[in-house]
């Protein structure tokens, strides 16, 4: 009896560091194993966006907020690509696990809801950082843009990846099928990303749309990154950081509650 009871004893402390490290490693290896899809493809897509908008609008468009149009849209394209990939990393991991039936392999080990959220977020942040470094390097080499505030840029990339990674966890838990996940991506994530000042200054919008845009957390992420790279922005960078941190914590709390309840994860 004594030996049997001892076998069920939790041998690690408050944090299951081995389990957390294993989950983090798995989430990082997921996108590194198919780097042509997860890292090279986003770089090509960002380059296409930049080239197409520069060719179609650049020659006829004057400076925006005192900087060339190509320079103005570059930070928005960088952040948009980062957050889309961070969202895809967590949401696809969970949905694939649910559809294939192996999500139990993640839920069965002695990992707390907080450890599960952190493990998935590490994968999202890692993928976001890889994408950001690749695009920022391309912008420096081919466009001649180097960030004015590198540490601030790093902070916004991490915040953006964490926010959308947490949103991806929520969406992945909520969706039971790939078409449900596609609907969330097409009707929620993509509009939020495109209607957030990526390709324009919100000062050019009608008053009503301008006010609505300021309720979009992604607007503050793109605006903050633009300030970090170019030194210009539509809103105060400090306000953007506060909104980004608050939004990330809020969505992460929802993801934590979903894991704690086993919402759409356990019978």
Coordinates of N, CA and C in Angstrom, one line a residue, residues 35-266:
X35 N 9.4 24.1 -42.5 CA 9.7 25.5 -42.5 C 9.4 26.1 -43.9
X36 N 9.3 25.3 -45.0 CA 9.0 25.9 -46.2 C 7.6 26.5 -46.2
X37 N 6.7 25.8 -45.5 CA 5.3 26.3 -45.4 C 5.1 27.3 -44.3
X38 N 5.8 27.2 -43.2 CA 5.5 28.0 -42.0 C 6.4 29.3 -42.0
X39 N 7.6 29.2 -42.6 CA 8.5 30.4 -42.6 C 8.8 31.0 -43.9
X40 N 9.1 30.1 -44.9 CA 9.4 30.6 -46.3 C 8.1 31.2 -47.0
X41 N 7.0 30.5 -46.9 CA 5.8 30.9 -47.5 C 5.3 32.3 -47.0
X42 N 5.3 32.6 -45.7 CA 4.9 33.9 -45.2 C 5.8 35.0 -45.7
X43 N 7.1 34.7 -45.8 CA 8.1 35.7 -46.3 C 7.7 36.0 -47.8
X44 N 7.4 35.0 -48.6 CA 7.0 35.2 -50.0 C 5.8 36.0 -50.1
X45 N 4.8 35.7 -49.2 CA 3.5 36.4 -49.2 C 3.7 37.9 -48.9
X46 N 4.5 38.2 -47.8 CA 4.8 39.5 -47.4 C 5.5 40.3 -48.5
X47 N 6.4 39.7 -49.2 CA 7.1 40.3 -50.3 C 6.1 40.6 -51.5
X48 N 5.2 39.7 -51.8 CA 4.2 40.0 -52.8 C 3.3 41.1 -52.5
X49 N 2.9 41.2 -51.2 CA 2.1 42.3 -50.8 C 2.8 43.6 -51.0
X50 N 4.0 43.7 -50.6 CA 4.8 44.9 -50.7 C 5.1 45.3 -52.1
X51 N 5.4 44.3 -53.0 CA 5.6 44.6 -54.4 C 4.4 45.1 -55.1
X52 N 3.3 44.4 -54.9 CA 2.0 44.7 -55.5 C 1.5 46.1 -55.2
X53 N 1.5 46.4 -53.9 CA 1.0 47.7 -53.4 C 2.0 48.8 -53.9
X54 N 3.2 48.5 -53.9 CA 4.2 49.5 -54.4 C 4.0 49.8 -55.8
X55 N 3.8 48.8 -56.6 CA 3.6 49.0 -58.1 C 2.3 49.6 -58.4
X56 N 1.2 49.2 -57.7 CA -0.1 49.6 -58.0 C -0.4 51.0 -57.5
X57 N 0.1 51.3 -56.3 CA -0.3 52.6 -55.6 C 0.9 53.5 -55.4
X58 N 2.1 52.9 -55.2 CA 3.3 53.7 -54.8 C 3.6 54.9 -55.7
X59 N 3.6 54.7 -57.0 CA 4.0 55.8 -57.9 C 3.1 57.0 -57.8
X60 N 1.8 56.8 -57.5 CA 0.8 57.8 -57.6 C 0.5 58.3 -56.1
X61 N 1.0 57.7 -55.2 CA 0.7 58.1 -53.8 C 1.8 58.8 -53.2
X62 N 1.5 60.0 -52.6 CA 2.5 60.7 -51.9 C 2.9 60.1 -50.6
X63 N 3.7 60.9 -49.8 CA 4.1 60.4 -48.5 C 2.9 60.3 -47.6
X64 N 3.0 59.3 -46.6 CA 2.0 59.1 -45.6 C 2.6 59.4 -44.3
X65 N 2.1 60.3 -43.5 CA 2.6 60.7 -42.2 C 4.1 61.0 -42.3
X66 N 4.5 61.6 -43.5 CA 5.8 62.1 -43.6 C 6.8 61.1 -44.1
X67 N 6.4 59.8 -44.4 CA 7.3 58.8 -44.9 C 6.8 58.3 -46.2
X68 N 7.7 57.7 -47.1 CA 7.2 57.1 -48.4 C 6.2 56.0 -48.1
X69 N 5.2 55.9 -49.1 CA 4.2 54.9 -48.9 C 4.7 53.5 -48.7
X70 N 5.7 53.1 -49.5 CA 6.3 51.8 -49.3 C 6.8 51.6 -47.9
X71 N 7.5 52.6 -47.3 CA 8.0 52.5 -46.0 C 6.8 52.4 -45.0
X72 N 5.7 53.2 -45.3 CA 4.6 53.2 -44.4 C 3.9 51.9 -44.2
X73 N 3.7 51.1 -45.3 CA 3.0 49.9 -45.3 C 3.9 48.7 -44.8
X74 N 5.2 48.8 -44.9 CA 6.1 47.7 -44.6 C 5.9 47.2 -43.1
X75 N 5.8 48.1 -42.1 CA 5.6 47.6 -40.7 C 4.3 46.9 -40.6
X76 N 3.2 47.4 -41.2 CA 1.9 46.8 -41.2 C 1.9 45.4 -41.8
X77 N 2.6 45.2 -42.9 CA 2.7 43.9 -43.5 C 3.5 43.0 -42.6
X78 N 4.5 43.5 -42.0 CA 5.3 42.6 -41.1 C 4.5 42.1 -39.9
X79 N 3.8 43.0 -39.3 CA 3.0 42.6 -38.1 C 1.8 41.7 -38.5
X80 N 1.2 42.1 -39.6 CA 0.0 41.3 -40.1 C 0.5 39.8 -40.4
X81 N 1.7 39.6 -41.0 CA 2.2 38.3 -41.3 C 2.5 37.6 -40.0
X82 N 3.1 38.3 -39.0 CA 3.5 37.7 -37.7 C 2.2 37.2 -37.0
X83 N 1.2 38.0 -36.9 CA 0.0 37.6 -36.1 C -0.8 36.5 -36.8
X84 N -0.8 36.5 -38.1 CA -1.5 35.4 -38.8 C -0.8 34.1 -38.6
X85 N 0.5 34.1 -38.6 CA 1.2 32.9 -38.4 C 1.2 32.4 -36.9
X86 N 1.2 33.3 -36.0 CA 1.0 33.0 -34.6 C -0.3 32.3 -34.3
X87 N -1.4 32.9 -34.9 CA -2.7 32.4 -34.8 C -2.8 31.0 -35.4
X88 N -2.2 30.8 -36.5 CA -2.3 29.5 -37.2 C -1.6 28.5 -36.4
X89 N -0.5 28.8 -35.7 CA 0.3 27.8 -35.0 C -0.5 27.2 -33.9
X90 N -1.1 27.9 -33.1 CA -1.9 27.4 -32.0 C -3.2 26.8 -32.4
X91 N -3.9 27.5 -33.3 CA -5.2 27.0 -33.7 C -5.1 25.7 -34.4
X92 N -4.2 25.6 -35.4 CA -4.0 24.3 -36.2 C -3.6 23.2 -35.3
X93 N -2.7 23.4 -34.3 CA -2.2 22.4 -33.4 C -3.4 21.8 -32.7
X94 N -4.2 22.6 -32.1 CA -5.3 22.1 -31.3 C -6.4 21.4 -32.2
X95 N -6.8 22.1 -33.3 CA -7.8 21.5 -34.2 C -7.4 20.2 -34.8
X96 N -6.1 20.1 -35.2 CA -5.6 18.8 -35.8 C -5.7 17.7 -34.7
X97 N -5.3 18.1 -33.5 CA -5.3 17.1 -32.4 C -6.7 16.6 -32.1
X98 N -7.7 17.5 -32.2 CA -9.1 17.2 -31.9 C -9.6 16.3 -33.1
X99 N -9.3 16.7 -34.3 CA -9.9 15.9 -35.4 C -9.2 14.5 -35.5
X100 N -7.9 14.4 -35.3 CA -7.2 13.2 -35.3 C -7.4 12.3 -34.1
X101 N -8.0 12.9 -33.0 CA -8.2 12.2 -31.8 C -7.0 12.1 -30.9
X102 N -5.9 12.8 -31.2 CA -4.7 12.6 -30.3 C -4.5 13.8 -29.4
X103 N -5.6 14.7 -29.3 CA -5.5 15.8 -28.3 C -5.4 15.2 -26.9
X104 N -5.8 14.0 -26.7 CA -5.7 13.3 -25.4 C -4.3 13.2 -25.0
X105 N -3.4 13.1 -25.9 CA -2.0 13.0 -25.6 C -1.4 14.2 -24.9
X106 N -2.1 15.4 -25.2 CA -1.7 16.6 -24.6 C -2.4 16.8 -23.2
X107 N -3.7 16.3 -23.2 CA -4.5 16.6 -22.0 C -4.2 15.6 -20.8
X108 N -3.8 14.4 -21.2 CA -3.5 13.3 -20.2 C -2.4 13.6 -19.3
X109 N -1.2 14.1 -19.8 CA -0.1 14.3 -18.9 C -0.4 15.3 -17.8
X110 N 0.4 15.2 -16.7 CA 0.1 16.1 -15.5 C 0.5 17.5 -15.8
X111 N -0.2 18.2 -16.7 CA 0.1 19.6 -17.0 C -1.1 20.4 -16.6
X112 N -0.9 21.5 -15.9 CA -2.0 22.4 -15.4 C -2.5 23.2 -16.6
X113 N -3.7 23.8 -16.5 CA -4.2 24.6 -17.6 C -3.2 25.8 -17.9
X114 N -2.6 26.4 -16.9 CA -1.6 27.4 -17.2 C -0.4 26.9 -18.0
X115 N 0.1 25.7 -17.6 CA 1.2 25.2 -18.3 C 0.8 24.8 -19.8
X116 N -0.4 24.4 -20.0 CA -0.8 24.1 -21.4 C -0.9 25.4 -22.2
X117 N -1.4 26.5 -21.6 CA -1.5 27.8 -22.3 C -0.1 28.3 -22.6
X118 N 0.8 28.2 -21.6 CA 2.2 28.7 -21.8 C 2.9 27.9 -22.9
X119 N 2.7 26.6 -22.9 CA 3.4 25.7 -23.9 C 3.0 26.1 -25.3
X120 N 1.6 26.3 -25.5 CA 1.2 26.6 -26.8 C 1.6 28.1 -27.2
X121 N 1.7 29.0 -26.3 CA 2.1 30.3 -26.6 C 3.6 30.4 -26.9
X122 N 4.4 29.6 -26.3 CA 5.8 29.5 -26.7 C 6.0 29.2 -28.2
X123 N 5.2 28.2 -28.7 CA 5.2 27.9 -30.1 C 4.8 29.0 -30.9
X124 N 3.7 29.7 -30.6 CA 3.2 30.9 -31.3 C 4.3 32.0 -31.4
X125 N 4.8 32.3 -30.2 CA 5.8 33.4 -30.1 C 7.1 33.0 -30.9
X126 N 7.5 31.8 -30.8 CA 8.7 31.3 -31.6 C 8.5 31.5 -33.1
X127 N 7.3 31.1 -33.6 CA 7.0 31.2 -35.0 C 6.9 32.7 -35.4
X128 N 6.3 33.5 -34.6 CA 6.2 34.9 -34.9 C 7.6 35.6 -34.9
X129 N 8.5 35.2 -34.0 CA 9.8 35.8 -34.0 C 10.6 35.4 -35.3
X130 N 10.5 34.1 -35.7 CA 11.2 33.6 -36.9 C 10.7 34.4 -38.1
X131 N 9.4 34.5 -38.2 CA 8.8 35.3 -39.4 C 9.2 36.7 -39.3
X132 N 9.2 37.3 -38.1 CA 9.6 38.8 -38.0 C 11.0 39.0 -38.4
X133 N 11.9 38.1 -38.0 CA 13.3 38.3 -38.3 C 13.5 38.1 -39.8
X134 N 12.9 37.2 -40.4 CA 13.0 37.0 -41.9 C 12.5 38.2 -42.6
X135 N 11.4 38.7 -42.3 CA 10.8 39.9 -43.0 C 11.6 41.1 -42.7
X136 N 12.0 41.3 -41.5 CA 12.8 42.5 -41.1 C 14.1 42.5 -41.9
X137 N 14.7 41.3 -42.0 CA 16.0 41.2 -42.7 C 15.8 41.6 -44.2
X138 N 14.7 41.1 -44.8 CA 14.4 41.4 -46.2 C 14.1 42.9 -46.4
X139 N 13.4 43.5 -45.4 CA 13.2 45.0 -45.5 C 14.4 45.8 -45.4
X140 N 15.3 45.3 -44.6 CA 16.6 46.0 -44.4 C 17.5 45.9 -45.7
X141 N 17.5 44.7 -46.3 CA 18.3 44.5 -47.5 C 17.7 45.1 -48.7
X142 N 16.4 44.9 -49.0 CA 15.9 45.3 -50.2 C 15.1 46.7 -50.2
X143 N 14.7 47.1 -49.1 CA 13.9 48.4 -49.0 C 14.7 49.4 -48.3
X144 N 15.7 49.0 -47.5 CA 16.5 50.0 -46.8 C 15.9 50.5 -45.5
X145 N 15.0 49.7 -44.9 CA 14.3 50.1 -43.6 C 15.0 49.3 -42.5
X146 N 15.5 50.1 -41.5 CA 16.0 49.5 -40.3 C 15.2 50.1 -39.1
X147 N 14.9 49.3 -38.1 CA 14.1 49.9 -37.0 C 14.8 50.9 -36.2
X148 N 14.1 52.0 -35.9 CA 14.6 53.0 -35.0 C 14.7 52.6 -33.6
X149 N 13.8 51.7 -33.1 CA 13.7 51.3 -31.8 C 13.7 49.7 -31.8
X150 N 14.8 49.0 -31.9 CA 14.8 47.6 -32.1 C 14.1 46.8 -30.9
X151 N 14.4 47.3 -29.6 CA 13.8 46.6 -28.5 C 12.3 46.8 -28.4
X152 N 11.8 47.9 -28.8 CA 10.4 48.1 -28.9 C 9.8 47.3 -30.0
X153 N 10.4 47.1 -31.1 CA 10.0 46.3 -32.2 C 9.8 44.8 -31.7
X154 N 10.9 44.4 -30.9 CA 10.9 43.0 -30.4 C 9.7 42.8 -29.4
X155 N 9.5 43.8 -28.6 CA 8.4 43.8 -27.6 C 7.0 43.6 -28.3
X156 N 6.8 44.4 -29.4 CA 5.5 44.4 -30.1 C 5.3 43.1 -30.8
X157 N 6.4 42.5 -31.4 CA 6.3 41.2 -32.0 C 5.9 40.2 -31.1
X158 N 6.6 40.2 -29.9 CA 6.2 39.2 -28.9 C 4.8 39.4 -28.4
X159 N 4.4 40.6 -28.2 CA 3.0 40.9 -27.7 C 2.0 40.4 -28.8
X160 N 2.3 40.8 -30.1 CA 1.4 40.4 -31.1 C 1.3 38.9 -31.3
X161 N 2.4 38.2 -31.2 CA 2.4 36.8 -31.3 C 1.6 36.1 -30.1
X162 N 1.8 36.7 -28.9 CA 1.2 36.1 -27.7 C -0.3 36.4 -27.8
X163 N -0.7 37.6 -28.2 CA -2.2 37.9 -28.3 C -2.9 37.0 -29.3
X164 N -2.3 36.9 -30.5 CA -3.0 36.0 -31.5 C -2.8 34.6 -31.3
X165 N -1.7 34.2 -30.6 CA -1.5 32.8 -30.2 C -2.6 32.4 -29.2
X166 N -2.9 33.3 -28.2 CA -4.0 33.0 -27.3 C -5.3 33.0 -27.9
X167 N -5.5 33.9 -28.9 CA -6.8 33.9 -29.7 C -6.9 32.6 -30.5
X168 N -5.7 32.1 -31.0 CA -5.7 30.8 -31.7 C -6.1 29.6 -30.8
X169 N -5.7 29.7 -29.5 CA -6.0 28.6 -28.6 C -7.6 28.6 -28.4
X170 N -8.1 29.8 -28.2 CA -9.6 29.9 -28.0 C -10.3 29.4 -29.2
X171 N -9.9 29.8 -30.4 CA -10.5 29.4 -31.6 C -10.4 27.9 -31.8
X172 N -9.2 27.4 -31.6 CA -8.9 26.0 -31.8 C -9.8 25.1 -30.8
X173 N -10.0 25.6 -29.6 CA -10.8 24.8 -28.7 C -12.3 24.9 -29.1
X174 N -12.7 26.0 -29.5 CA -14.1 26.2 -29.9 C -14.4 25.4 -31.2
X175 N -13.5 25.4 -32.2 CA -13.8 24.7 -33.4 C -13.6 23.2 -33.3
X176 N -14.6 22.5 -33.8 CA -14.5 21.0 -33.8 C -14.1 20.4 -35.2
X177 N -14.2 21.3 -36.2 CA -13.9 20.8 -37.6 C -13.1 21.9 -38.3
X178 N -12.4 21.5 -39.4 CA -11.6 22.4 -40.1 C -12.4 23.5 -40.7
X179 N -13.6 23.2 -41.2 CA -14.4 24.3 -41.8 C -14.8 25.4 -40.8
X180 N -15.0 25.0 -39.5 CA -15.3 25.9 -38.5 C -14.1 26.8 -38.2
X181 N -12.9 26.2 -38.3 CA -11.7 27.0 -38.1 C -11.5 27.9 -39.2
X182 N -11.8 27.5 -40.4 CA -11.7 28.3 -41.6 C -12.6 29.5 -41.5
X183 N -13.8 29.3 -41.0 CA -14.8 30.4 -40.9 C -14.3 31.4 -39.9
X184 N -13.8 31.0 -38.8 CA -13.2 32.0 -37.8 C -12.1 32.8 -38.4
X185 N -11.2 32.1 -39.2 CA -10.1 32.8 -39.8 C -10.6 33.8 -40.8
X186 N -11.5 33.4 -41.7 CA -12.0 34.2 -42.8 C -12.8 35.4 -42.3
X187 N -13.7 35.2 -41.3 CA -14.7 36.2 -40.9 C -14.3 37.0 -39.7
X188 N -13.3 36.5 -39.0 CA -12.8 37.3 -37.8 C -11.4 37.7 -37.9
X189 N -10.5 36.8 -38.0 CA -9.1 37.2 -38.0 C -8.6 38.0 -39.2
X190 N -9.0 37.6 -40.4 CA -8.6 38.3 -41.6 C -9.1 39.8 -41.6
X191 N -10.4 40.0 -41.3 CA -10.9 41.4 -41.3 C -10.3 42.2 -40.2
X192 N -10.0 41.6 -39.0 CA -9.4 42.4 -38.0 C -8.0 42.8 -38.4
X193 N -7.3 41.9 -39.1 CA -5.9 42.3 -39.6 C -5.9 43.3 -40.7
X194 N -6.8 43.2 -41.7 CA -6.8 44.1 -42.8 C -7.4 45.4 -42.5
X195 N -8.3 45.5 -41.6 CA -9.0 46.7 -41.2 C -8.4 47.3 -39.9
X196 N -7.1 47.4 -39.9 CA -6.4 47.9 -38.7 C -5.3 48.9 -39.0
X197 N -5.4 49.5 -40.2 CA -4.4 50.5 -40.5 C -3.1 49.9 -41.1
X198 N -3.2 48.7 -41.7 CA -2.1 48.1 -42.3 C -1.6 48.8 -43.5
X199 N -2.6 49.2 -44.3 CA -2.2 49.9 -45.6 C -2.6 51.3 -45.7
X200 N -3.1 51.9 -44.6 CA -3.5 53.3 -44.6 C -3.4 53.9 -43.2
X201 N -3.5 55.2 -43.1 CA -3.5 55.8 -41.8 C -5.0 56.0 -41.4
X202 N -5.3 55.7 -40.2 CA -6.7 55.8 -39.7 C -7.2 57.2 -39.8
X203 N -6.4 58.2 -39.8 CA -6.8 59.6 -39.9 C -7.5 59.8 -41.2
X204 N -7.3 59.0 -42.2 CA -8.0 59.1 -43.5 C -9.4 58.5 -43.5
X205 N -9.8 57.8 -42.5 CA -11.1 57.2 -42.4 C -12.2 58.2 -41.9
X206 N -13.4 57.9 -42.3 CA -14.5 58.7 -41.8 C -14.5 58.6 -40.2
X207 N -15.1 59.6 -39.5 CA -15.0 59.7 -38.1 C -15.6 58.4 -37.4
X208 N -16.7 57.8 -37.9 CA -17.2 56.6 -37.3 C -16.3 55.4 -37.4
X209 N -15.8 55.2 -38.6 CA -14.8 54.1 -38.8 C -13.5 54.3 -38.0
X210 N -13.1 55.6 -37.9 CA -11.9 55.9 -37.1 C -12.1 55.5 -35.7
X211 N -13.3 55.8 -35.1 CA -13.6 55.4 -33.7 C -13.7 53.9 -33.6
X212 N -14.3 53.2 -34.5 CA -14.4 51.7 -34.5 C -13.0 51.1 -34.5
X213 N -12.2 51.6 -35.4 CA -10.8 51.0 -35.5 C -10.1 51.1 -34.2
X214 N -10.3 52.1 -33.4 CA -9.6 52.2 -32.1 C -10.1 51.2 -31.1
X215 N -11.1 50.4 -31.4 CA -11.5 49.3 -30.5 C -10.9 48.0 -31.0
X216 N -10.1 48.0 -32.0 CA -9.4 46.8 -32.6 C -8.0 46.7 -32.0
X217 N -7.7 45.7 -31.2 CA -6.4 45.6 -30.6 C -5.3 45.5 -31.6
X218 N -5.6 44.9 -32.8 CA -4.5 44.7 -33.8 C -4.1 46.0 -34.3
X219 N -5.0 47.0 -34.3 CA -4.6 48.4 -34.7 C -3.4 48.9 -33.9
X220 N -3.5 48.7 -32.6 CA -2.5 49.2 -31.7 C -1.2 48.4 -31.9
X221 N -1.3 47.1 -32.2 CA -0.1 46.3 -32.5 C 0.7 46.8 -33.7
X222 N -0.1 47.0 -34.8 CA 0.5 47.5 -36.1 C 1.0 48.9 -35.9
X223 N 0.2 49.8 -35.2 CA 0.7 51.2 -35.0 C 1.9 51.2 -34.1
X224 N 2.0 50.4 -33.1 CA 3.2 50.4 -32.2 C 4.4 49.9 -33.0
X225 N 4.2 48.9 -33.8 CA 5.4 48.4 -34.6 C 5.8 49.4 -35.6
X226 N 4.9 50.2 -36.2 CA 5.2 51.2 -37.1 C 6.0 52.3 -36.4
X227 N 5.7 52.6 -35.2 CA 6.5 53.6 -34.5 C 7.9 53.1 -34.2
X228 N 7.9 51.8 -33.8 CA 9.2 51.2 -33.5 C 10.2 51.2 -34.7
X229 N 9.6 51.1 -35.9 CA 10.4 51.0 -37.1 C 10.7 52.4 -37.7
X230 N 9.6 53.2 -37.7 CA 9.7 54.5 -38.5 C 9.7 55.7 -37.6
X231 N 9.2 55.6 -36.4 CA 9.1 56.8 -35.5 C 7.8 57.6 -35.7
X232 N 6.8 57.0 -36.5 CA 5.5 57.7 -36.7 C 4.4 56.8 -36.3
X233 N 3.3 57.3 -35.8 CA 2.2 56.5 -35.4 C 0.9 57.3 -35.4
X234 N -0.2 56.6 -35.4 CA -1.5 57.3 -35.3 C -2.0 57.5 -33.8
X235 N -1.4 56.7 -32.9 CA -1.7 56.9 -31.5 C -0.5 56.8 -30.7
X236 N -0.6 57.1 -29.4 CA 0.5 57.1 -28.5 C 1.0 55.7 -28.3
X237 N 2.4 55.4 -28.5 CA 2.9 54.1 -28.4 C 2.7 53.5 -27.0
X238 N 2.7 54.3 -26.0 CA 2.4 53.8 -24.6 C 1.0 53.3 -24.5
X239 N 0.0 54.0 -25.1 CA -1.3 53.5 -25.0 C -1.4 52.2 -25.8
X240 N -0.8 52.1 -26.9 CA -0.8 50.8 -27.7 C -0.2 49.7 -26.9
X241 N 0.8 49.9 -26.1 CA 1.4 48.8 -25.3 C 0.5 48.4 -24.2
X242 N -0.2 49.3 -23.6 CA -1.2 49.0 -22.5 C -2.3 48.2 -23.1
X243 N -2.9 48.6 -24.2 CA -4.0 47.9 -24.9 C -3.5 46.5 -25.3
X244 N -2.3 46.4 -25.8 CA -1.8 45.1 -26.3 C -1.6 44.1 -25.1
X245 N -1.0 44.6 -24.0 CA -0.8 43.8 -22.8 C -2.2 43.4 -22.2
X246 N -3.1 44.3 -22.1 CA -4.4 44.0 -21.5 C -5.2 43.0 -22.4
X247 N -5.1 43.2 -23.7 CA -5.8 42.2 -24.6 C -5.2 40.9 -24.5
X248 N -3.9 40.8 -24.5 CA -3.2 39.5 -24.4 C -3.6 38.8 -23.1
X249 N -3.6 39.5 -22.0 CA -3.9 38.9 -20.7 C -5.4 38.4 -20.7
X250 N -6.3 39.2 -21.3 CA -7.7 38.9 -21.3 C -8.0 37.7 -22.1
X251 N -7.4 37.6 -23.3 CA -7.7 36.4 -24.1 C -7.0 35.2 -23.5
X252 N -5.8 35.4 -23.0 CA -5.1 34.2 -22.3 C -6.0 33.7 -21.1
X253 N -6.6 34.6 -20.4 CA -7.5 34.2 -19.3 C -8.6 33.3 -19.8
X254 N -9.2 33.7 -21.0 CA -10.3 32.9 -21.5 C -9.8 31.5 -21.9
X255 N -8.6 31.5 -22.6 CA -8.0 30.2 -22.9 C -7.7 29.3 -21.7
X256 N -7.2 30.0 -20.6 CA -7.0 29.3 -19.4 C -8.3 28.7 -18.8
X257 N -9.3 29.4 -18.8 CA -10.6 29.0 -18.3 C -11.2 27.8 -19.2
X258 N -11.0 27.9 -20.5 CA -11.4 26.8 -21.3 C -10.7 25.5 -21.0
X259 N -9.4 25.6 -20.9 CA -8.6 24.3 -20.5 C -9.0 23.8 -19.1
X260 N -9.2 24.7 -18.2 CA -9.6 24.3 -16.8 C -10.9 23.6 -16.8
X261 N -11.9 24.0 -17.6 CA -13.2 23.4 -17.7 C -13.3 22.2 -18.6
X262 N -12.3 22.1 -19.5 CA -12.3 21.1 -20.5 C -13.3 21.3 -21.6
X263 N -13.6 22.6 -21.8 CA -14.6 23.0 -22.7 C -14.3 22.5 -24.1
X264 N -15.2 21.7 -24.7 CA -15.1 21.1 -26.0 C -13.8 20.3 -26.2
X265 N -13.3 19.8 -25.1 CA -12.1 19.0 -25.1 C -12.3 17.7 -24.4
X266 N -13.2 17.6 -23.4 CA -13.4 16.4 -22.7 C -14.9 16.1 -22.8

